[in-house]
């Protein structure tokens, strides 16, 4: 459904995407993870026909992006990483406008407006002006906009970026629901766990190259093998840090002036046990948080494993 | 053409607020007052510029002022058409839809000249006021009105192209106004100057031709010719239309490529559009 063939994009002497080979089967959801500047946006905008590749080919729904761009555009719903909305236009008119751009028949537009606004939880806001919606609502509206012409492929670039935690959860809820639609999707993010409820497969991009590609559970099992936790308590760090030594799942810990960072090899339940044990021993825990997995370490582990087998 | 979604959307957006009707009323009143003033002066015969008993002159003055207003206001509406979308970051979304580049440009040209076209249309009844005092022929009025509309759309088209090519609205506004200044002021001054020089030195036949050609690129001159106020070759408007239409076509090619870098990918020697930082 989506395929790239030695795809490269050079900006002057900088390679934003380098010899990328991707394949996304019909109905699967691929999450592209990478740090800032990894080439996610460039890849997705080539697939959305907005950027022309320097070399290589890319196919979406059987159409080649440089030769049959119109076919590609009709087959995809594309959500850019940062987008703006028009002033002086209401939510419903906004969706109608884009439906017209895709030549969706009028009689379908109304029904779909209702269906998808309901779906992203914006039906009660349908008469509001788009520019007065919160960023989180605009982001959900944009997802509804991508669905208006019922495309077989969705390409979403960092759909949860730039949001506060609450709207992030709401948008993630919508993304998780997208699974039900059975569409082929490509979603990018710079946080792996954002995609854990959505994606079937995870590809890790680094410097424009695909350094790892694996099923979601494989990636997650590797990333959760060494979870990085941050613990802060009111007591002096040196006095309680040795409490951690008793736990066999704490592989390693580092004492810092205001807390402890530790590598934890265990399930989420075992993680909860650790917290309970700390609290039972009379420690006033101020913070107990999972730090985002270091993608660098993760892809190293994934590639190590591939070489081992 | 009327199913152009951009055009429909902008009409919806514009007509919702009270601004458009307010502007139209204001403009009509201003023009009405101006016409009355001209007629009054004309009847009194105090305005030395106008020959008494020839309200033809009133018609010409009125229509020239209208053309000037349209020519200098058109870039204000059109020069931000595409660059504004880029600055508001809505252009990316628009370009990811299957709208064709020409469709986008045409939608923008028509929507940005619509209000001014309406202004020109509402002041048509004023000409009938002029008819009351004799003078202008209906045929001339129709020709002048059509020419005004053409010039308006032309300037809007050039401005929209500049707005596609320039990265910033500021730049496209500057370049669009520069274009209008060349069309309205430079061609007039140069053409008239050359004719004056030629009048002193009739041997310089080329000067006469050049002066004539330049003047016939000036919308004010061509309109005055259409109204029968100045001498010009009978098909001056044709030369005007051809010259500026080709300018538009030339500007349209890079504009289309800017919006849709793949547009010419069927050619064997594909021109490489540099879309760096465009979206
Ligand atoms: N228009 C451009 N001109 C020049 N260089 C560019 C351009 N767009 C991207 N790049 C470069 O290409 C590389 C990849 O950029 P890209 O935007 O694809 O990364 P990304 O993975 O989307 O990052 P982010 O997480 O910040 O969105 C970067 O090094 C960037 O500097
Ligand atoms: Mg990006």
mmCIF file of N, CA, C and O in Angstrom, chain A residues 9 49-53 66 69-70 73-74 78 80 82-90 93 97-98 100-103 129 142 145, chain B residues 3 5-6 8-9 12-13 16-17 85 88-90 92-100 260-262 265 270 272-273 275-276 279:
data_model
loop_
_atom_site.group_PDB
_atom_site.id
_atom_site.type_symbol
_atom_site.label_atom_id
_atom_site.label_comp_id
_atom_site.label_asym_id
_atom_site.label_seq_id
_atom_site.Cartn_x
_atom_site.Cartn_y
_atom_site.Cartn_z
ATOM 1 N N UNK A 9 16.345 12.243 -0.196
ATOM 2 C CA UNK A 9 16.093 13.665 -0.384
ATOM 3 C C UNK A 9 17.273 14.440 0.178
ATOM 4 O O UNK A 9 17.612 14.303 1.348
ATOM 5 N N UNK A 49 3.264 14.020 -1.600
ATOM 6 C CA UNK A 49 3.561 14.713 -2.864
ATOM 7 C C UNK A 49 3.897 16.190 -2.688
ATOM 8 O O UNK A 49 3.860 16.960 -3.634
ATOM 9 N N UNK A 50 4.191 16.618 -1.459
ATOM 10 C CA UNK A 50 4.493 18.039 -1.260
ATOM 11 C C UNK A 50 5.958 18.337 -1.504
ATOM 12 O O UNK A 50 6.340 19.469 -1.753
ATOM 13 N N UNK A 51 6.782 17.328 -1.390
ATOM 14 C CA UNK A 51 8.207 17.490 -1.616
ATOM 15 C C UNK A 51 8.591 16.471 -2.683
ATOM 16 O O UNK A 51 8.100 15.350 -2.657
ATOM 17 N N UNK A 52 9.477 16.885 -3.606
ATOM 18 C CA UNK A 52 9.894 15.925 -4.618
ATOM 19 C C UNK A 52 11.173 15.240 -4.163
ATOM 20 O O UNK A 52 12.084 15.898 -3.684
ATOM 21 N N UNK A 53 11.240 13.935 -4.284
ATOM 22 C CA UNK A 53 12.449 13.228 -3.864
ATOM 23 C C UNK A 53 13.616 13.539 -4.797
ATOM 24 O O UNK A 53 13.412 13.832 -5.973
ATOM 25 N N UNK A 66 5.780 10.998 -7.902
ATOM 26 C CA UNK A 66 6.161 12.078 -8.829
ATOM 27 C C UNK A 66 5.413 11.995 -10.141
ATOM 28 O O UNK A 66 5.237 13.007 -10.821
ATOM 29 N N UNK A 69 0.858 12.170 -9.109
ATOM 30 C CA UNK A 69 0.602 12.820 -7.820
ATOM 31 C C UNK A 69 -0.894 12.965 -7.515
ATOM 32 O O UNK A 69 -1.295 12.859 -6.361
ATOM 33 N N UNK A 70 -1.711 13.181 -8.554
ATOM 34 C CA UNK A 70 -3.141 13.362 -8.283
ATOM 35 C C UNK A 70 -3.749 12.093 -7.686
ATOM 36 O O UNK A 70 -4.559 12.163 -6.777
ATOM 37 N N UNK A 73 -2.762 11.974 -4.115
ATOM 38 C CA UNK A 73 -3.475 12.941 -3.275
ATOM 39 C C UNK A 73 -4.893 12.481 -2.980
ATOM 40 O O UNK A 73 -5.411 12.690 -1.893
ATOM 41 N N UNK A 74 -5.517 11.869 -3.979
ATOM 42 C CA UNK A 74 -6.884 11.400 -3.741
ATOM 43 C C UNK A 74 -6.916 10.217 -2.779
ATOM 44 O O UNK A 74 -7.932 9.966 -2.153
ATOM 45 N N UNK A 78 -3.734 13.658 4.653
ATOM 46 C CA UNK A 78 -2.428 14.049 5.182
ATOM 47 C C UNK A 78 -2.593 15.129 6.236
ATOM 48 O O UNK A 78 -3.253 16.130 6.021
ATOM 49 N N UNK A 80 -0.284 17.629 8.319
ATOM 50 C CA UNK A 80 1.087 18.120 8.477
ATOM 51 C C UNK A 80 1.444 18.305 9.950
ATOM 52 O O UNK A 80 0.548 18.313 10.796
ATOM 53 N N UNK A 82 2.861 20.973 11.494
ATOM 54 C CA UNK A 82 2.319 22.218 12.024
ATOM 55 C C UNK A 82 1.432 22.784 10.936
ATOM 56 O O UNK A 82 1.856 22.940 9.813
ATOM 57 N N UNK A 83 0.193 23.019 11.281
ATOM 58 C CA UNK A 83 -0.730 23.513 10.272
ATOM 59 C C UNK A 83 -1.503 24.666 10.891
ATOM 60 O O UNK A 83 -1.573 24.798 12.116
ATOM 61 N N UNK A 84 -2.040 25.516 10.050
ATOM 62 C CA UNK A 84 -2.867 26.597 10.548
ATOM 63 C C UNK A 84 -4.299 26.395 10.101
ATOM 64 O O UNK A 84 -4.580 25.495 9.314
ATOM 65 N N UNK A 85 -5.205 27.194 10.623
ATOM 66 C CA UNK A 85 -6.597 27.118 10.190
ATOM 67 C C UNK A 85 -7.020 28.498 9.732
ATOM 68 O O UNK A 85 -6.393 29.494 10.086
ATOM 69 N N UNK A 86 -8.067 28.545 8.910
ATOM 70 C CA UNK A 86 -8.548 29.828 8.418
ATOM 71 C C UNK A 86 -9.301 30.559 9.517
ATOM 72 O O UNK A 86 -9.911 29.940 10.380
ATOM 73 N N UNK A 87 -9.262 31.881 9.468
ATOM 74 C CA UNK A 87 -10.091 32.673 10.372
ATOM 75 C C UNK A 87 -11.495 32.725 9.780
ATOM 76 O O UNK A 87 -11.699 32.390 8.621
ATOM 77 N N UNK A 88 -12.417 33.196 10.573
ATOM 78 C CA UNK A 88 -13.775 33.461 10.087
ATOM 79 C C UNK A 88 -14.411 32.278 9.384
ATOM 80 O O UNK A 88 -15.078 32.438 8.366
ATOM 81 N N UNK A 89 -14.176 31.092 9.872
ATOM 82 C CA UNK A 89 -14.840 29.961 9.237
ATOM 83 C C UNK A 89 -15.225 28.987 10.349
ATOM 84 O O UNK A 89 -14.483 28.796 11.306
ATOM 85 N N UNK A 90 -16.442 28.447 10.236
ATOM 86 C CA UNK A 90 -16.925 27.578 11.304
ATOM 87 C C UNK A 90 -16.486 26.140 11.069
ATOM 88 O O UNK A 90 -16.162 25.765 9.936
ATOM 89 N N UNK A 93 -18.180 24.354 8.226
ATOM 90 C CA UNK A 93 -17.786 24.907 6.921
ATOM 91 C C UNK A 93 -16.366 24.499 6.572
ATOM 92 O O UNK A 93 -16.038 24.277 5.406
ATOM 93 N N UNK A 97 -15.505 22.686 3.218
ATOM 94 C CA UNK A 97 -14.552 23.242 2.255
ATOM 95 C C UNK A 97 -13.572 22.179 1.769
ATOM 96 O O UNK A 97 -13.378 22.000 0.559
ATOM 97 N N UNK A 98 -12.985 21.439 2.698
ATOM 98 C CA UNK A 98 -12.012 20.441 2.254
ATOM 99 C C UNK A 98 -12.694 19.283 1.524
ATOM 100 O O UNK A 98 -12.123 18.722 0.592
ATOM 101 N N UNK A 100 -15.123 19.693 -0.435
ATOM 102 C CA UNK A 100 -15.280 20.201 -1.807
ATOM 103 C C UNK A 100 -13.976 20.095 -2.581
ATOM 104 O O UNK A 100 -13.967 19.819 -3.779
ATOM 105 N N UNK A 101 -12.861 20.343 -1.876
ATOM 106 C CA UNK A 101 -11.567 20.232 -2.554
ATOM 107 C C UNK A 101 -11.355 18.813 -3.075
ATOM 108 O O UNK A 101 -10.676 18.606 -4.078
ATOM 109 N N UNK A 102 -11.900 17.840 -2.365
ATOM 110 C CA UNK A 102 -11.753 16.445 -2.780
ATOM 111 C C UNK A 102 -12.925 15.994 -3.640
ATOM 112 O O UNK A 102 -13.046 14.812 -3.946
ATOM 113 N N UNK A 103 -13.825 16.941 -3.981
ATOM 114 C CA UNK A 103 -14.992 16.636 -4.789
ATOM 115 C C UNK A 103 -15.844 15.514 -4.186
ATOM 116 O O UNK A 103 -16.313 14.624 -4.896
ATOM 117 N N UNK A 129 -16.124 29.058 15.637
ATOM 118 C CA UNK A 129 -15.111 29.423 14.651
ATOM 119 C C UNK A 129 -13.860 28.588 14.891
ATOM 120 O O UNK A 129 -13.452 28.384 16.027
ATOM 121 N N UNK A 142 -8.538 18.276 12.620
ATOM 122 C CA UNK A 142 -7.693 17.980 11.468
ATOM 123 C C UNK A 142 -7.756 16.480 11.154
ATOM 124 O O UNK A 142 -7.753 16.080 9.987
ATOM 125 N N UNK A 145 -10.845 16.018 9.367
ATOM 126 C CA UNK A 145 -10.663 16.567 8.016
ATOM 127 C C UNK A 145 -10.001 15.540 7.103
ATOM 128 O O UNK A 145 -10.385 15.378 5.947
ATOM 129 N N UNK B 3 -17.646 26.227 -9.353
ATOM 130 C CA UNK B 3 -17.581 25.184 -8.329
ATOM 131 C C UNK B 3 -16.204 25.147 -7.681
ATOM 132 O O UNK B 3 -15.890 24.241 -6.961
ATOM 133 N N UNK B 5 -13.821 25.402 -5.057
ATOM 134 C CA UNK B 5 -14.072 25.446 -3.624
ATOM 135 C C UNK B 5 -13.460 26.660 -2.926
ATOM 136 O O UNK B 5 -14.052 27.193 -1.991
ATOM 137 N N UNK B 6 -12.303 27.104 -3.426
ATOM 138 C CA UNK B 6 -11.667 28.270 -2.800
ATOM 139 C C UNK B 6 -12.540 29.509 -2.944
ATOM 140 O O UNK B 6 -12.718 30.278 -2.007
ATOM 141 N N UNK B 8 -15.807 29.604 -3.438
ATOM 142 C CA UNK B 8 -17.002 29.470 -2.606
ATOM 143 C C UNK B 8 -16.687 29.801 -1.155
ATOM 144 O O UNK B 8 -17.419 30.520 -0.491
ATOM 145 N N UNK B 9 -15.555 29.286 -0.685
ATOM 146 C CA UNK B 9 -15.200 29.500 0.718
ATOM 147 C C UNK B 9 -14.990 30.983 1.004
ATOM 148 O O UNK B 9 -15.474 31.503 1.995
ATOM 149 N N UNK B 12 -18.158 32.886 1.197
ATOM 150 C CA UNK B 12 -18.817 32.622 2.475
ATOM 151 C C UNK B 12 -18.177 33.448 3.586
ATOM 152 O O UNK B 12 -18.845 34.058 4.402
ATOM 153 N N UNK B 13 -16.843 33.457 3.578
ATOM 154 C CA UNK B 13 -16.131 34.169 4.639
ATOM 155 C C UNK B 13 -16.372 35.672 4.562
ATOM 156 O O UNK B 13 -16.619 36.319 5.557
ATOM 157 N N UNK B 16 -20.065 37.151 5.206
ATOM 158 C CA UNK B 16 -20.670 36.982 6.519
ATOM 159 C C UNK B 16 -20.583 38.271 7.331
ATOM 160 O O UNK B 16 -21.496 38.653 8.001
ATOM 161 N N UNK B 17 -19.442 38.938 7.220
ATOM 162 C CA UNK B 17 -19.272 40.135 8.031
ATOM 163 C C UNK B 17 -19.979 41.314 7.376
ATOM 164 O O UNK B 17 -20.377 41.255 6.218
ATOM 165 N N UNK B 85 -1.524 32.527 2.882
ATOM 166 C CA UNK B 85 -1.842 31.149 3.266
ATOM 167 C C UNK B 85 -0.589 30.447 3.767
ATOM 168 O O UNK B 85 -0.644 29.643 4.682
ATOM 169 N N UNK B 88 0.106 31.691 7.248
ATOM 170 C CA UNK B 88 -0.833 31.127 8.228
ATOM 171 C C UNK B 88 -0.723 29.607 8.304
ATOM 172 O O UNK B 88 -1.430 28.962 9.041
ATOM 173 N N UNK B 89 0.126 29.025 7.495
ATOM 174 C CA UNK B 89 0.388 27.595 7.460
ATOM 175 C C UNK B 89 -0.845 26.791 7.039
ATOM 176 O O UNK B 89 -1.063 25.680 7.520
ATOM 177 N N UNK B 90 -1.667 27.381 6.169
ATOM 178 C CA UNK B 90 -2.793 26.621 5.644
ATOM 179 C C UNK B 90 -2.487 26.122 4.234
ATOM 180 O O UNK B 90 -3.210 25.296 3.709
ATOM 181 N N UNK B 92 -0.025 24.248 3.180
ATOM 182 C CA UNK B 92 0.362 22.835 3.132
ATOM 183 C C UNK B 92 -0.862 21.944 2.995
ATOM 184 O O UNK B 92 -0.882 21.014 2.194
ATOM 185 N N UNK B 93 -1.873 22.258 3.803
ATOM 186 C CA UNK B 93 -3.078 21.431 3.781
ATOM 187 C C UNK B 93 -3.751 21.546 2.421
ATOM 188 O O UNK B 93 -4.156 20.558 1.821
ATOM 189 N N UNK B 94 -3.806 22.795 1.919
ATOM 190 C CA UNK B 94 -4.439 23.030 0.628
ATOM 191 C C UNK B 94 -3.713 22.252 -0.472
ATOM 192 O O UNK B 94 -4.325 21.653 -1.351
ATOM 193 N N UNK B 95 -2.377 22.244 -0.402
ATOM 194 C CA UNK B 95 -1.607 21.575 -1.448
ATOM 195 C C UNK B 95 -1.686 20.058 -1.335
ATOM 196 O O UNK B 95 -1.395 19.356 -2.303
ATOM 197 N N UNK B 96 -2.060 19.552 -0.168
ATOM 198 C CA UNK B 96 -2.168 18.092 -0.067
ATOM 199 C C UNK B 96 -3.491 17.590 -0.637
ATOM 200 O O UNK B 96 -3.695 16.397 -0.786
ATOM 201 N N UNK B 97 -4.394 18.512 -1.000
ATOM 202 C CA UNK B 97 -5.652 18.098 -1.632
ATOM 203 C C UNK B 97 -5.440 18.025 -3.149
ATOM 204 O O UNK B 97 -4.472 18.584 -3.657
ATOM 205 N N UNK B 98 -6.350 17.365 -3.854
ATOM 206 C CA UNK B 98 -6.131 17.233 -5.304
ATOM 207 C C UNK B 98 -6.480 18.480 -6.116
ATOM 208 O O UNK B 98 -6.559 18.394 -7.338
ATOM 209 N N UNK B 99 -6.655 19.628 -5.499
ATOM 210 C CA UNK B 99 -6.886 20.843 -6.286
ATOM 211 C C UNK B 99 -5.703 21.057 -7.216
ATOM 212 O O UNK B 99 -4.561 20.893 -6.809
ATOM 213 N N UNK B 100 -5.996 21.470 -8.462
ATOM 214 C CA UNK B 100 -4.878 21.695 -9.375
ATOM 215 C C UNK B 100 -4.279 23.068 -9.088
ATOM 216 O O UNK B 100 -4.930 23.939 -8.528
ATOM 217 N N UNK B 260 3.129 23.157 -7.468
ATOM 218 C CA UNK B 260 3.135 21.727 -7.771
ATOM 219 C C UNK B 260 4.427 21.383 -8.484
ATOM 220 O O UNK B 260 4.484 21.431 -9.724
ATOM 221 N N UNK B 261 5.486 21.076 -7.742
ATOM 222 C CA UNK B 261 6.777 20.814 -8.394
ATOM 223 C C UNK B 261 6.714 19.650 -9.381
ATOM 224 O O UNK B 261 7.561 19.564 -10.269
ATOM 225 N N UNK B 262 5.714 18.789 -9.261
ATOM 226 C CA UNK B 262 5.637 17.654 -10.180
ATOM 227 C C UNK B 262 4.955 18.010 -11.483
ATOM 228 O O UNK B 262 4.873 17.170 -12.383
ATOM 229 N N UNK B 265 6.582 16.961 -14.631
ATOM 230 C CA UNK B 265 7.434 15.769 -14.527
ATOM 231 C C UNK B 265 7.279 14.833 -15.713
ATOM 232 O O UNK B 265 8.050 13.902 -15.881
ATOM 233 N N UNK B 270 13.119 17.248 -17.120
ATOM 234 C CA UNK B 270 12.317 17.814 -16.056
ATOM 235 C C UNK B 270 13.022 18.985 -15.394
ATOM 236 O O UNK B 270 14.118 18.852 -14.869
ATOM 237 N N UNK B 272 14.036 21.257 -12.512
ATOM 238 C CA UNK B 272 14.083 20.962 -11.073
ATOM 239 C C UNK B 272 13.593 22.160 -10.294
ATOM 240 O O UNK B 272 14.256 23.168 -10.222
ATOM 241 N N UNK B 273 12.412 22.045 -9.750
ATOM 242 C CA UNK B 273 11.907 23.139 -8.929
ATOM 243 C C UNK B 273 12.554 23.030 -7.555
ATOM 244 O O UNK B 273 12.701 21.938 -7.026
ATOM 245 N N UNK B 275 11.979 23.508 -3.996
ATOM 246 C CA UNK B 275 10.849 23.816 -3.111
ATOM 247 C C UNK B 275 11.323 24.045 -1.687
ATOM 248 O O UNK B 275 10.573 24.045 -0.757
ATOM 249 N N UNK B 276 12.622 24.278 -1.563
ATOM 250 C CA UNK B 276 13.210 24.481 -0.244
ATOM 251 C C UNK B 276 12.445 25.522 0.572
ATOM 252 O O UNK B 276 12.222 26.630 0.123
ATOM 253 N N UNK B 279 6.871 25.441 1.940
ATOM 254 C CA UNK B 279 5.611 25.242 2.660
ATOM 255 C C UNK B 279 5.609 25.911 4.020
ATOM 256 O O UNK B 279 6.567 25.869 4.709
#
